[in-house]
Coordinates of C-alpha atoms in Angstrom, one line a residue:
M21 CA -11.5 23.0 -26.3
K22 CA -11.5 19.5 -26.3
R23 CA -9.2 17.5 -23.9
W24 CA -8.2 15.2 -26.8
R25 CA -6.1 17.6 -28.8
F26 CA -3.8 18.0 -26.2
F27 CA -1.5 15.7 -23.8
L28 CA -0.8 16.7 -20.5
I29 CA 3.3 16.7 -19.3
L30 CA 4.2 16.3 -15.8
I31 CA 7.2 18.0 -14.7
L32 CA 8.6 16.5 -11.4
C33 CA 11.1 18.3 -9.0
T34 CA 14.1 16.4 -8.4
S35 CA 14.8 18.0 -5.4
L36 CA 11.3 18.1 -3.7
A37 CA 8.6 15.9 -3.6
G38 CA 5.3 17.2 -4.5
C39 CA 7.3 20.0 -6.6
Q40 CA 5.1 19.9 -10.2
M41 CA 3.8 21.7 -12.3
A42 CA 1.2 21.0 -15.7
K43 CA 1.8 21.8 -18.8
E44 CA -0.8 21.3 -22.0
T45 CA 0.9 20.9 -25.4
H46 CA -0.6 20.4 -29.1
T47 CA 0.5 17.5 -30.2
T48 CA -0.1 15.3 -33.9
S49 CA 1.2 12.4 -35.0
D50 CA 3.2 12.5 -38.0
S51 CA 2.1 9.1 -38.6
K52 CA -1.2 9.1 -40.6
G53 CA 0.4 9.4 -44.1
V54 CA 2.2 6.3 -44.0
M55 CA 0.0 3.6 -42.1
T56 CA -1.1 0.5 -43.6
R57 CA -5.0 -0.2 -44.0
K58 CA -4.9 -3.3 -41.7
Q59 CA -3.8 -2.0 -38.5
V60 CA -3.5 -5.6 -36.7
V61 CA -0.9 -6.9 -34.1
T62 CA -0.1 -10.6 -32.6
L63 CA 1.7 -11.0 -30.3
A64 CA 3.3 -14.3 -28.3
T65 CA 2.7 -15.2 -24.9
S66 CA 3.3 -18.2 -22.8
R67 CA 0.4 -17.8 -20.4
P68 CA -3.4 -18.3 -20.7
L69 CA -5.5 -15.5 -19.5
T70 CA -6.4 -16.6 -16.0
T71 CA -8.3 -13.1 -15.2
L72 CA -9.0 -9.7 -15.8
D73 CA -9.1 -8.3 -12.0
T74 CA -6.2 -6.7 -11.4
D75 CA -6.5 -7.0 -7.9
K76 CA -5.7 -10.7 -8.4
L77 CA -2.2 -9.9 -10.7
T78 CA 1.3 -8.9 -9.5
Q79 CA 2.1 -9.0 -13.6
F80 CA -0.6 -7.6 -15.8
G81 CA 1.7 -8.5 -19.3
R82 CA -0.4 -7.3 -22.0
L83 CA -3.5 -6.4 -19.8
N84 CA -1.7 -3.2 -18.9
N85 CA -3.3 -1.5 -22.2
T86 CA -6.8 -1.8 -20.5
I87 CA -5.8 0.1 -17.7
E88 CA -5.5 3.4 -16.5
G89 CA -4.8 5.6 -13.3
L90 CA -4.2 8.9 -12.0
Y91 CA -0.8 8.9 -13.4
S92 CA 1.0 6.7 -15.8
T93 CA 4.5 6.1 -16.8
T94 CA 7.0 7.7 -19.4
G95 CA 9.5 5.6 -22.3
E96 CA 12.2 7.5 -19.5
G97 CA 9.9 5.5 -16.5
Q98 CA 8.4 8.9 -14.8
A99 CA 5.2 9.8 -13.7
E100 CA 3.1 11.7 -15.6
L101 CA -0.8 12.9 -14.9
A102 CA -3.5 10.6 -17.0
L103 CA -6.5 10.8 -15.6
A104 CA -6.5 13.0 -13.5
K105 CA -5.8 16.9 -14.7
K106 CA -4.4 18.6 -12.2
V107 CA -2.6 17.4 -8.5
K108 CA -2.3 19.2 -5.1
V109 CA 0.1 18.9 -2.3
T110 CA -0.8 19.6 1.8
N111 CA -0.7 19.4 4.8
H112 CA 3.2 19.3 4.6
K113 CA 3.1 16.9 2.1
K114 CA 1.1 14.3 3.7
T115 CA -2.7 15.5 1.8
Y116 CA -3.0 14.9 -2.5
T117 CA -6.0 16.2 -3.7
F118 CA -6.6 14.7 -7.4
T119 CA -9.2 16.8 -9.6
L120 CA -9.9 14.5 -12.7
W121 CA -10.8 15.0 -16.2
R122 CA -14.6 15.0 -17.1
D123 CA -14.9 13.5 -20.1
S124 CA -12.8 10.0 -19.3
H125 CA -15.2 7.1 -19.9
W126 CA -15.4 3.4 -19.0
S127 CA -15.5 1.1 -22.5
N128 CA -19.3 1.1 -21.3
G129 CA -20.0 4.4 -21.2
D130 CA -19.9 5.3 -17.7
L131 CA -18.2 8.6 -16.7
I132 CA -14.9 7.4 -14.7
T133 CA -15.3 9.2 -11.1
A134 CA -13.1 10.1 -7.9
H135 CA -16.1 6.9 -6.3
D136 CA -14.1 4.6 -9.2
F137 CA -10.6 5.3 -7.1
V138 CA -12.0 4.7 -3.8
Y139 CA -13.5 1.6 -4.6
S140 CA -11.0 0.2 -6.1
W141 CA -8.4 0.4 -3.6
Q142 CA -10.6 0.2 -0.7
R143 CA -11.0 -3.6 -2.7
A144 CA -7.1 -4.1 -3.2
L145 CA -7.5 -3.9 0.9
S146 CA -10.1 -6.0 1.7
P147 CA -9.7 -9.2 3.1
T148 CA -11.6 -10.8 0.8
T149 CA -9.7 -10.3 -2.2
K150 CA -6.1 -10.5 -0.4
A151 CA -4.5 -8.6 -3.3
P152 CA -1.2 -9.9 -3.6
N153 CA 0.4 -6.6 -4.4
A154 CA -1.9 -5.1 -1.6
D155 CA 2.0 -3.6 0.7
L156 CA 2.2 -0.6 -2.0
F157 CA -0.7 1.1 -0.2
V158 CA 1.2 1.1 2.8
G159 CA 2.1 4.5 3.7
M160 CA -1.5 5.9 3.1
Q161 CA -3.2 6.5 6.1
N162 CA -4.0 3.2 7.9
A163 CA -3.2 0.8 5.4
R164 CA -0.7 -1.3 7.3
Q165 CA -3.5 -1.4 10.1
I166 CA -5.9 -2.7 7.4
L167 CA -3.2 -4.8 6.2
D168 CA -2.9 -6.4 9.9
G169 CA -6.3 -6.8 10.2
K170 CA -7.2 -4.3 12.9
L171 CA -9.6 -1.6 10.9
P172 CA -11.3 -2.8 7.9
A173 CA -10.9 -1.5 4.2
T174 CA -13.2 1.5 4.4
K175 CA -10.8 3.3 7.0
L176 CA -8.4 4.0 4.2
G177 CA -7.4 8.1 3.7
V178 CA -8.9 7.9 0.3
S179 CA -12.7 9.8 -0.1
A180 CA -14.4 11.4 -2.4
P181 CA -16.1 14.5 -1.8
S182 CA -16.9 15.8 -4.9
R183 CA -17.6 13.7 -8.2
F184 CA -14.2 14.9 -9.9
T185 CA -12.0 15.9 -6.8
L186 CA -10.1 12.2 -4.9
V187 CA -8.4 13.6 -1.8
V188 CA -5.5 10.4 -0.5
H189 CA -4.0 10.9 3.0
L190 CA -0.6 10.1 4.1
D191 CA 0.4 8.7 6.9
H192 CA 3.5 10.4 6.1
P193 CA 5.6 12.1 3.3
M194 CA 6.0 9.5 0.6
A195 CA 8.5 11.1 -2.4
E196 CA 8.0 8.4 -4.7
L197 CA 4.5 8.4 -4.2
P198 CA 3.5 9.1 -8.1
Q199 CA 6.0 6.4 -9.3
R200 CA 3.9 4.3 -7.2
L201 CA 1.2 5.4 -8.6
T202 CA 2.2 4.3 -11.8
F203 CA 1.3 1.1 -11.4
P204 CA -1.9 -0.5 -12.3
L205 CA -3.2 -1.7 -8.9
F206 CA -4.0 1.8 -8.4
G207 CA -6.3 2.2 -11.5
P208 CA -10.1 2.4 -10.9
Q209 CA -12.9 -0.1 -11.1
N210 CA -16.6 0.7 -11.8
E211 CA -18.2 -0.7 -8.8
R212 CA -21.4 -1.2 -10.4
T213 CA -20.6 -3.4 -13.2
A214 CA -18.5 -5.4 -10.5
I215 CA -21.8 -5.7 -8.5
K216 CA -24.1 -6.3 -11.4
Y217 CA -22.1 -9.4 -11.9
G218 CA -20.9 -10.3 -8.6
N219 CA -18.7 -13.8 -8.8
K220 CA -18.2 -13.8 -12.2
Y221 CA -16.7 -10.0 -11.7
A222 CA -13.7 -9.9 -14.0
T223 CA -13.8 -14.0 -14.4
K224 CA -14.6 -13.2 -18.0
P225 CA -14.0 -10.5 -20.9
Q226 CA -17.6 -9.5 -21.0
Y227 CA -17.5 -9.1 -17.5
Q228 CA -15.4 -6.8 -17.1
V229 CA -15.3 -2.9 -18.2
Y230 CA -12.3 -0.8 -19.4
A231 CA -10.7 2.5 -18.7
G232 CA -7.5 2.4 -21.0
P233 CA -7.5 2.7 -24.5
F234 CA -7.7 -1.0 -25.5
M235 CA -10.6 -3.6 -23.9
V236 CA -10.5 -7.1 -23.8
A237 CA -13.1 -8.3 -26.9
S238 CA -12.6 -12.6 -27.0
K239 CA -15.7 -14.9 -26.0
G240 CA -15.2 -18.4 -25.4
N241 CA -12.1 -20.0 -24.1
T242 CA -9.5 -17.6 -24.3
A243 CA -6.8 -20.5 -22.8
Q244 CA -5.8 -20.3 -26.6
H245 CA -6.1 -17.2 -27.6
W246 CA -7.5 -13.6 -26.6
H247 CA -8.0 -10.1 -27.9
M248 CA -8.6 -6.9 -27.1
I249 CA -9.6 -3.7 -29.6
P250 CA -9.7 0.0 -28.8
N251 CA -12.2 1.4 -26.2
P252 CA -14.9 3.2 -28.2
H253 CA -15.1 5.9 -25.4
Y254 CA -11.3 6.4 -24.6
W255 CA -10.9 9.7 -24.1
D256 CA -7.8 9.6 -26.5
R257 CA -9.1 7.5 -28.9
E258 CA -8.7 9.1 -32.0
H259 CA -4.9 8.9 -30.9
V260 CA -5.4 4.8 -30.6
Y261 CA -4.5 3.6 -34.4
L262 CA -4.4 -0.2 -33.9
Q263 CA -7.5 -2.1 -35.3
R264 CA -6.8 -5.1 -33.1
I265 CA -4.1 -6.6 -30.4
N266 CA -3.7 -10.7 -30.9
V267 CA -2.8 -12.2 -28.2
D268 CA -1.7 -16.4 -28.8
V269 CA -0.5 -18.5 -26.2
Y270 CA 2.3 -21.1 -27.2
H271 CA 3.1 -24.1 -25.8
S272 CA 5.8 -24.5 -28.4
N273 CA 9.3 -22.2 -29.2
A274 CA 8.9 -24.6 -32.5
K275 CA 5.5 -23.2 -33.4
M276 CA 6.5 -20.1 -32.8
W277 CA 9.4 -19.7 -34.9
T278 CA 7.2 -20.7 -37.6
D279 CA 4.6 -18.6 -36.9
Y280 CA 6.5 -15.6 -37.3
R281 CA 8.8 -16.4 -40.1
K282 CA 4.9 -16.9 -41.6
G283 CA 4.3 -13.0 -41.0
T284 CA 1.6 -14.4 -38.6
L285 CA 3.5 -13.4 -35.3
D286 CA 4.6 -9.4 -34.9
E287 CA 7.1 -10.5 -32.2
V288 CA 9.4 -13.4 -31.1
R289 CA 11.6 -14.0 -28.9
L290 CA 14.8 -15.1 -29.0
L291 CA 16.1 -18.3 -27.2
G292 CA 20.2 -19.0 -26.4
K293 CA 23.6 -18.0 -27.4
A294 CA 24.1 -19.0 -31.1
N295 CA 20.2 -17.6 -31.8
I296 CA 21.3 -13.9 -30.7
K297 CA 24.3 -14.3 -32.7
S298 CA 23.0 -14.7 -35.8
F299 CA 19.8 -11.9 -35.6
E300 CA 21.8 -9.1 -34.0
K301 CA 22.5 -7.0 -37.2
Q302 CA 19.7 -7.3 -38.4
A303 CA 16.3 -4.2 -37.9
A304 CA 14.5 -6.5 -36.6
Y305 CA 16.3 -7.2 -33.8
T306 CA 15.9 -5.8 -30.1
A307 CA 17.6 -6.4 -26.5
R308 CA 15.2 -5.0 -24.3
P309 CA 16.6 -4.3 -20.6
Y310 CA 13.8 -4.5 -17.8
S311 CA 14.0 -3.5 -14.2
K312 CA 13.8 -6.8 -12.5
M313 CA 15.9 -9.3 -10.8
V314 CA 16.3 -13.1 -10.8
L315 CA 16.5 -14.3 -7.3
L316 CA 17.5 -17.3 -4.9
N317 CA 15.4 -17.2 -1.5
Y318 CA 15.6 -19.6 1.4
R319 CA 13.5 -20.9 3.5
Q320 CA 15.0 -21.4 7.0
A321 CA 11.8 -23.0 9.3
G322 CA 11.2 -25.7 6.8
P323 CA 10.7 -29.7 8.0
K324 CA 14.4 -30.9 8.6
S325 CA 16.3 -29.4 11.5
T326 CA 19.4 -29.6 10.1
V327 CA 18.6 -27.8 6.5
N328 CA 17.4 -25.0 9.0
Q329 CA 20.4 -25.1 11.1
L330 CA 22.5 -24.8 7.8
L331 CA 20.4 -22.0 5.9
R332 CA 20.2 -19.9 8.4
Q333 CA 23.7 -19.4 9.1
R334 CA 25.1 -16.1 6.9
I335 CA 28.0 -18.1 6.1
A336 CA 25.9 -21.0 4.2
R337 CA 24.2 -18.6 1.9
L338 CA 27.7 -16.7 0.8
A339 CA 28.9 -19.4 0.4
I340 CA 26.0 -20.1 -2.2
S341 CA 26.6 -17.0 -3.4
H342 CA 29.8 -17.3 -3.8
A343 CA 29.7 -20.6 -5.7
I344 CA 27.8 -18.2 -8.9
D345 CA 29.2 -17.8 -11.8
R346 CA 27.0 -14.9 -12.5
Q347 CA 27.5 -13.9 -16.0
K348 CA 27.3 -17.8 -16.9
L349 CA 24.1 -18.0 -15.5
G350 CA 22.1 -15.4 -17.3
T351 CA 24.1 -16.1 -20.7
A352 CA 22.6 -19.9 -20.2
S353 CA 19.0 -18.7 -20.3
Y354 CA 18.5 -15.5 -21.5
G355 CA 21.9 -15.0 -22.9
S356 CA 24.6 -12.5 -23.4
T357 CA 22.6 -9.5 -23.2
S358 CA 21.8 -10.1 -19.6
L359 CA 23.6 -7.7 -16.6
P360 CA 25.1 -9.7 -13.1
A361 CA 23.7 -8.5 -9.8
Q362 CA 25.5 -5.8 -9.0
G363 CA 22.9 -5.6 -5.7
I364 CA 19.4 -5.9 -5.2
V365 CA 18.3 -3.0 -6.9
P366 CA 18.7 -3.5 -11.0
A367 CA 21.0 -1.4 -13.2
G368 CA 19.0 1.7 -14.8
L369 CA 15.9 2.1 -12.3
S370 CA 17.0 5.3 -10.5
R371 CA 19.9 7.8 -10.5
G372 CA 20.9 10.0 -8.0
Q373 CA 21.0 13.9 -7.9
R374 CA 23.5 16.4 -10.0
G375 CA 23.9 13.7 -12.7
T376 CA 25.4 11.2 -9.8
S377 CA 25.9 7.5 -10.4
D378 CA 22.9 4.6 -11.2
F379 CA 22.3 3.8 -7.9
A380 CA 22.9 0.1 -9.0
A381 CA 26.5 1.0 -9.4
T382 CA 27.0 2.1 -6.6
Q383 CA 25.9 -0.1 -4.1
P384 CA 27.6 -1.3 -1.4
Q385 CA 28.7 -5.1 -0.5
Q386 CA 29.0 -5.9 -4.5
Q387 CA 31.8 -8.2 -3.5
T388 CA 29.1 -10.7 -1.7
L389 CA 28.1 -11.7 -5.2
K390 CA 31.6 -11.9 -6.3
L391 CA 32.3 -15.9 -8.0
N392 CA 35.4 -17.1 -5.1
L393 CA 35.4 -20.6 -5.1
P394 CA 37.9 -21.0 -2.6
L395 CA 36.1 -19.0 -0.2
A396 CA 32.7 -20.4 -1.5
K397 CA 34.2 -23.9 -0.5
K398 CA 36.0 -22.7 3.2
L399 CA 32.3 -20.5 4.0
W400 CA 30.7 -24.4 3.4
Q401 CA 32.8 -26.3 5.0
T402 CA 32.7 -24.4 8.2
A403 CA 28.3 -23.6 7.6
K404 CA 28.3 -27.5 7.7
K405 CA 30.5 -28.6 10.9
R406 CA 28.7 -25.9 12.9
A407 CA 25.3 -27.3 11.6
G408 CA 26.7 -31.2 12.3
V409 CA 26.3 -32.0 8.5
K410 CA 28.8 -33.8 5.9
H411 CA 26.3 -34.6 3.2
L412 CA 22.7 -32.7 2.3
T413 CA 20.2 -32.5 -0.2
L414 CA 18.2 -28.9 -0.8
T415 CA 15.4 -28.6 -3.0
L416 CA 14.6 -26.0 -5.7
S417 CA 11.9 -25.2 -7.0
Y418 CA 11.3 -22.9 -10.3
L419 CA 9.0 -22.1 -12.6
D420 CA 7.4 -24.6 -15.0
A421 CA 9.0 -22.8 -18.1
T422 CA 11.6 -22.9 -20.5
Y423 CA 14.0 -19.5 -19.4
S424 CA 12.9 -20.5 -15.3
Y425 CA 14.4 -24.0 -16.5
K426 CA 17.9 -23.1 -17.7
I427 CA 18.7 -21.3 -14.8
A428 CA 17.7 -24.0 -12.2
H429 CA 19.1 -26.3 -14.2
T430 CA 22.5 -24.5 -14.8
L431 CA 22.7 -23.4 -10.5
Q432 CA 22.2 -27.0 -10.3
Q433 CA 25.4 -27.3 -12.0
Q434 CA 27.1 -24.8 -10.6
L435 CA 26.2 -25.4 -7.0
T436 CA 27.1 -29.3 -6.6
A437 CA 30.6 -28.6 -8.2
A438 CA 31.8 -26.2 -6.1
L439 CA 29.9 -27.2 -2.9
P440 CA 31.0 -30.2 -1.3
G441 CA 28.5 -33.0 0.3
L442 CA 25.8 -31.0 -1.5
T443 CA 22.8 -32.3 -3.5
I444 CA 20.4 -30.0 -5.4
R445 CA 16.7 -31.5 -6.2
L446 CA 14.8 -29.5 -8.7
V447 CA 11.0 -29.3 -8.3
P448 CA 8.7 -27.5 -10.9
R449 CA 5.7 -25.3 -9.5
E450 CA 3.0 -24.7 -11.5
W451 CA 2.2 -20.8 -12.7
S452 CA -0.7 -19.7 -10.5
V453 CA -2.5 -16.5 -11.1
D454 CA -1.1 -14.8 -8.4
E455 CA 2.3 -16.1 -9.3
L456 CA 3.4 -15.6 -6.4
P457 CA 5.8 -19.0 -5.2
E458 CA 4.4 -21.2 -1.5
P459 CA 7.2 -19.6 0.4
T460 CA 7.2 -23.2 3.3
S461 CA 7.5 -25.1 -0.5
T462 CA 11.1 -25.9 -0.9
D463 CA 14.3 -25.2 0.8
L464 CA 15.9 -22.5 -2.4
T465 CA 13.6 -20.7 -4.4
L466 CA 13.5 -19.1 -8.0
T467 CA 11.4 -16.1 -8.1
T468 CA 11.6 -13.0 -10.2
Q469 CA 10.8 -9.5 -9.1
H470 CA 10.1 -6.6 -10.8
A471 CA 10.4 -3.1 -9.5
Q472 CA 7.2 -1.9 -10.0
Y473 CA 7.6 1.9 -10.0
A474 CA 11.0 3.5 -10.5
D475 CA 12.5 4.0 -6.9
P476 CA 15.3 1.5 -5.4
L477 CA 12.3 1.4 -2.7
S478 CA 10.5 -0.4 -5.5
M479 CA 13.0 -2.8 -4.4
L480 CA 14.3 -2.5 -0.8
A481 CA 11.1 -2.5 0.6
L482 CA 9.7 -6.3 -0.3
F483 CA 12.2 -7.9 2.0
T484 CA 11.6 -5.9 5.4
S485 CA 10.2 -8.1 8.0
T486 CA 6.6 -7.3 6.8
S487 CA 6.5 -7.7 3.3
M488 CA 4.6 -10.1 1.5
A489 CA 7.2 -10.4 -1.0
N490 CA 9.6 -11.9 1.5
T491 CA 8.7 -15.5 1.0
G492 CA 12.1 -16.0 2.7
K493 CA 10.8 -14.6 5.9
W494 CA 14.5 -13.1 6.8
S495 CA 14.2 -10.5 9.3
N496 CA 16.5 -7.9 10.0
T497 CA 15.9 -4.9 12.6
T498 CA 18.3 -2.4 11.0
Y499 CA 17.4 -3.0 7.8
D500 CA 13.7 -2.8 8.9
Q501 CA 14.2 1.0 10.8
L502 CA 16.1 1.6 7.2
I503 CA 13.5 1.2 5.4
A504 CA 10.7 3.5 7.3
Q505 CA 13.6 6.0 7.1
A506 CA 13.1 6.1 3.5
S507 CA 9.8 5.0 3.2
T508 CA 8.6 8.5 5.2
A509 CA 11.1 10.9 3.5
P510 CA 10.0 14.5 2.1
A511 CA 12.1 14.8 -0.6
F512 CA 15.1 13.0 -3.5
N513 CA 17.9 14.5 -1.5
S514 CA 21.0 12.8 -0.7
T515 CA 20.3 11.5 2.8
R516 CA 17.3 9.5 1.9
W517 CA 20.4 8.0 -1.3
K518 CA 23.1 7.4 1.3
T519 CA 19.8 5.8 3.0
L520 CA 18.4 3.5 0.8
L521 CA 22.1 2.2 -0.3
K522 CA 22.8 1.3 3.4
A523 CA 20.0 -0.3 3.9
D524 CA 21.1 -2.8 -0.1
G525 CA 24.3 -2.7 2.3
V526 CA 23.0 -4.9 5.3
L527 CA 20.5 -7.1 2.7
M528 CA 23.5 -8.3 0.6
K529 CA 26.2 -8.9 3.4
S530 CA 23.5 -11.3 5.3
Q531 CA 22.4 -12.6 1.5
G532 CA 18.8 -12.6 3.1
V533 CA 18.0 -12.8 -0.5
T534 CA 20.5 -13.7 -3.3
P535 CA 20.6 -11.3 -6.5
L536 CA 21.2 -13.8 -9.8
F537 CA 21.0 -11.3 -12.7
Q538 CA 19.1 -8.7 -14.6
P539 CA 17.7 -10.6 -17.6
A540 CA 17.7 -8.7 -20.9
S541 CA 15.2 -9.7 -23.0
T542 CA 15.7 -10.1 -26.9
Y543 CA 13.1 -10.3 -29.7
L544 CA 12.8 -10.1 -33.4
V545 CA 10.1 -7.6 -34.1
N546 CA 8.3 -6.4 -36.8
P547 CA 10.1 -3.8 -38.6
K548 CA 7.4 -2.1 -40.4
L549 CA 5.6 -1.7 -36.6
N550 CA 6.3 1.5 -35.0
G551 CA 5.6 4.0 -31.7
V552 CA 5.7 1.4 -29.1
Q553 CA 6.5 2.6 -25.5
Y554 CA 8.9 -0.3 -23.9
N555 CA 9.0 0.6 -20.7
T556 CA 11.9 -0.3 -18.2
V557 CA 10.2 -0.6 -15.3
G558 CA 6.0 -0.5 -14.7
T559 CA 4.2 -3.2 -17.5
Q560 CA 6.3 -3.5 -20.5
S561 CA 4.4 -2.3 -23.3
N562 CA 2.4 0.5 -24.3
F563 CA 0.4 0.1 -27.9
K564 CA -1.6 3.2 -27.6
G565 CA -0.4 5.1 -30.2
A566 CA 0.8 1.9 -32.0
Y567 CA 0.8 1.7 -35.8
F568 CA 1.9 -0.6 -38.9
V569 CA 3.5 1.6 -41.7
K570 CA 3.6 0.6 -45.5

C-alpha cells in the first residue's frame, strides 16, 4: 500500500521524552466536490526574496512551504513525524535512530536520503556558513565545541549508516528535541545540487531544489514578485490542491488595500485600532496570536562610558520597564488584540502537566513589567546619580517598517515623558538577510524574537551568556546554570518546569532584556480560502492542504 494514502500521527507522551508511537490512519479529502477550478492564492509581503538558503534565514515566512524535515508541526504546535517513518530512542535517551521513508523525493526527482540531513546539519554549523540559528544544534554531540571553533563541523554527532537510516547522538537527554527538529533549519539539503551550483547555490530559484509540497518557480527579479508551484515529486502530491502561490512585495499599505478590494489579493493585514473595529464582525476577519515577543535590548558596552554606567545598573533597566504602558504600546502599533508581556515567554506557548496553567501566566517577577510611573522616576533618578549624569541621550534602533516605527515612536514618547533628563533619538535600520541587529549599533534596540518550537526553553535559551541572540550581552551565572539544567532534563516533568520558571524570574528581576508585548496580527482573508494551517509557533502558515471553495 502506498505511503500517500496515509498520514502518520505521532503521539508524544507528556510525562516522558522519547515515549512515542506511530500510528497510520487512512484519510480522504472532503474538499474535491466543492473546489473551484482556479486554485491560485495571492499573498502579500513587505520583504523581497533575497535568499533560498535555509542556513541564512532566521524567519522563513512563506518559504516554509518548500521545506520538510524529520518532523512537522501540527496546528496545535506539537511535533509529528514527516520525512521520518519511525524513531527509536536508546542509550538513556541520548541516541535517536530515525528510519526515513523510501519514497520521498526532491523537486528534481532525487531521492531524499539520510545523507541529505547529515550534509545539511554539518553545513549549518560550518564557520563558512554562519547560520544565524546554529545555536539550536547545541545539545547534539560536539555542537558546542564546533560553534566555539574547537572542532570541525564533520564531528557533529550525526551519521547515516545506511541510505534511509539517520542516527543522532546527543551530549545529554533533550526532552524538547522532537519540537526543536520541526524548525526548518533541520530540514535536509541536497549536496549534489549545492556542489553543482557552487557560489550560486540557493541565490535564485533555479539554483535550489525543494523537499516540501511547493517549489519556488519564479525567474528573473524577485524584488517585486515571486511564486511557488506544487513540487511534482512531493510524496503527498495528491493532497496538494493549490496550483500556484503568488507572493507580491508591497511597499504601500494603500496599494495593498486597493488590491484586496479588487480581489487580486487574498489576504490583507489590518493596521490601526479604527480599522480593526470596523471589520471585527466580518467573516473575512481573523486575529492570529503568534508565539513571539517584542523586546527592548540594552547595550552595556557602548562608546560612551556614562551611558554604560547607567544601563549596567539593574535599577535603570527596571526604571525603563516601569515607565512603559505596554497595553497602549501594543494597541498603538499592532492593535488591541496584542497582549502585554507577562515575562519573556509568550502566552499559549506551553502548558504544564495535568492541565496546569500556561507558562506565561505563571511566570514569576511579573511586577517588574507593571506600569508604575512614581517608582520609575525614583529608580531613574537614583541610577542617574550613581552614573554621575543629569541629562543624557540614548539612541534607539528599529527596523525600517511601519509596525516597528510605531512601536519606537510611542516608546520614545512614553520614556521621555516619564524619565526626567532623558532624550531618545530614533535610528532606523534596514532589513538584512539574517534579520539580526548589529549588537553595538545603538544604546537601545527593538527586536522581535520568535519561539522556534513549542517549549519555554525556545525563548529562555536565547539569553544565556553564549547565545548569539543575546545581542545585549547580558550575563548571569545563575541563569546560565538553570538553563543548562532544563536543557539536559530527560523528561517534561515538574522539576524541569520549576527550573524554567526560576530562570525566567532571574531574567525578569534583572531586566537583562525588557519584554514589551506579544503581537497578535489581524487580517482580512478571502472567506473562500480553506484548509490553511496557521501555526502559533515555528513557521506561521502551511498551505499544503489549502484550497478555494466555490
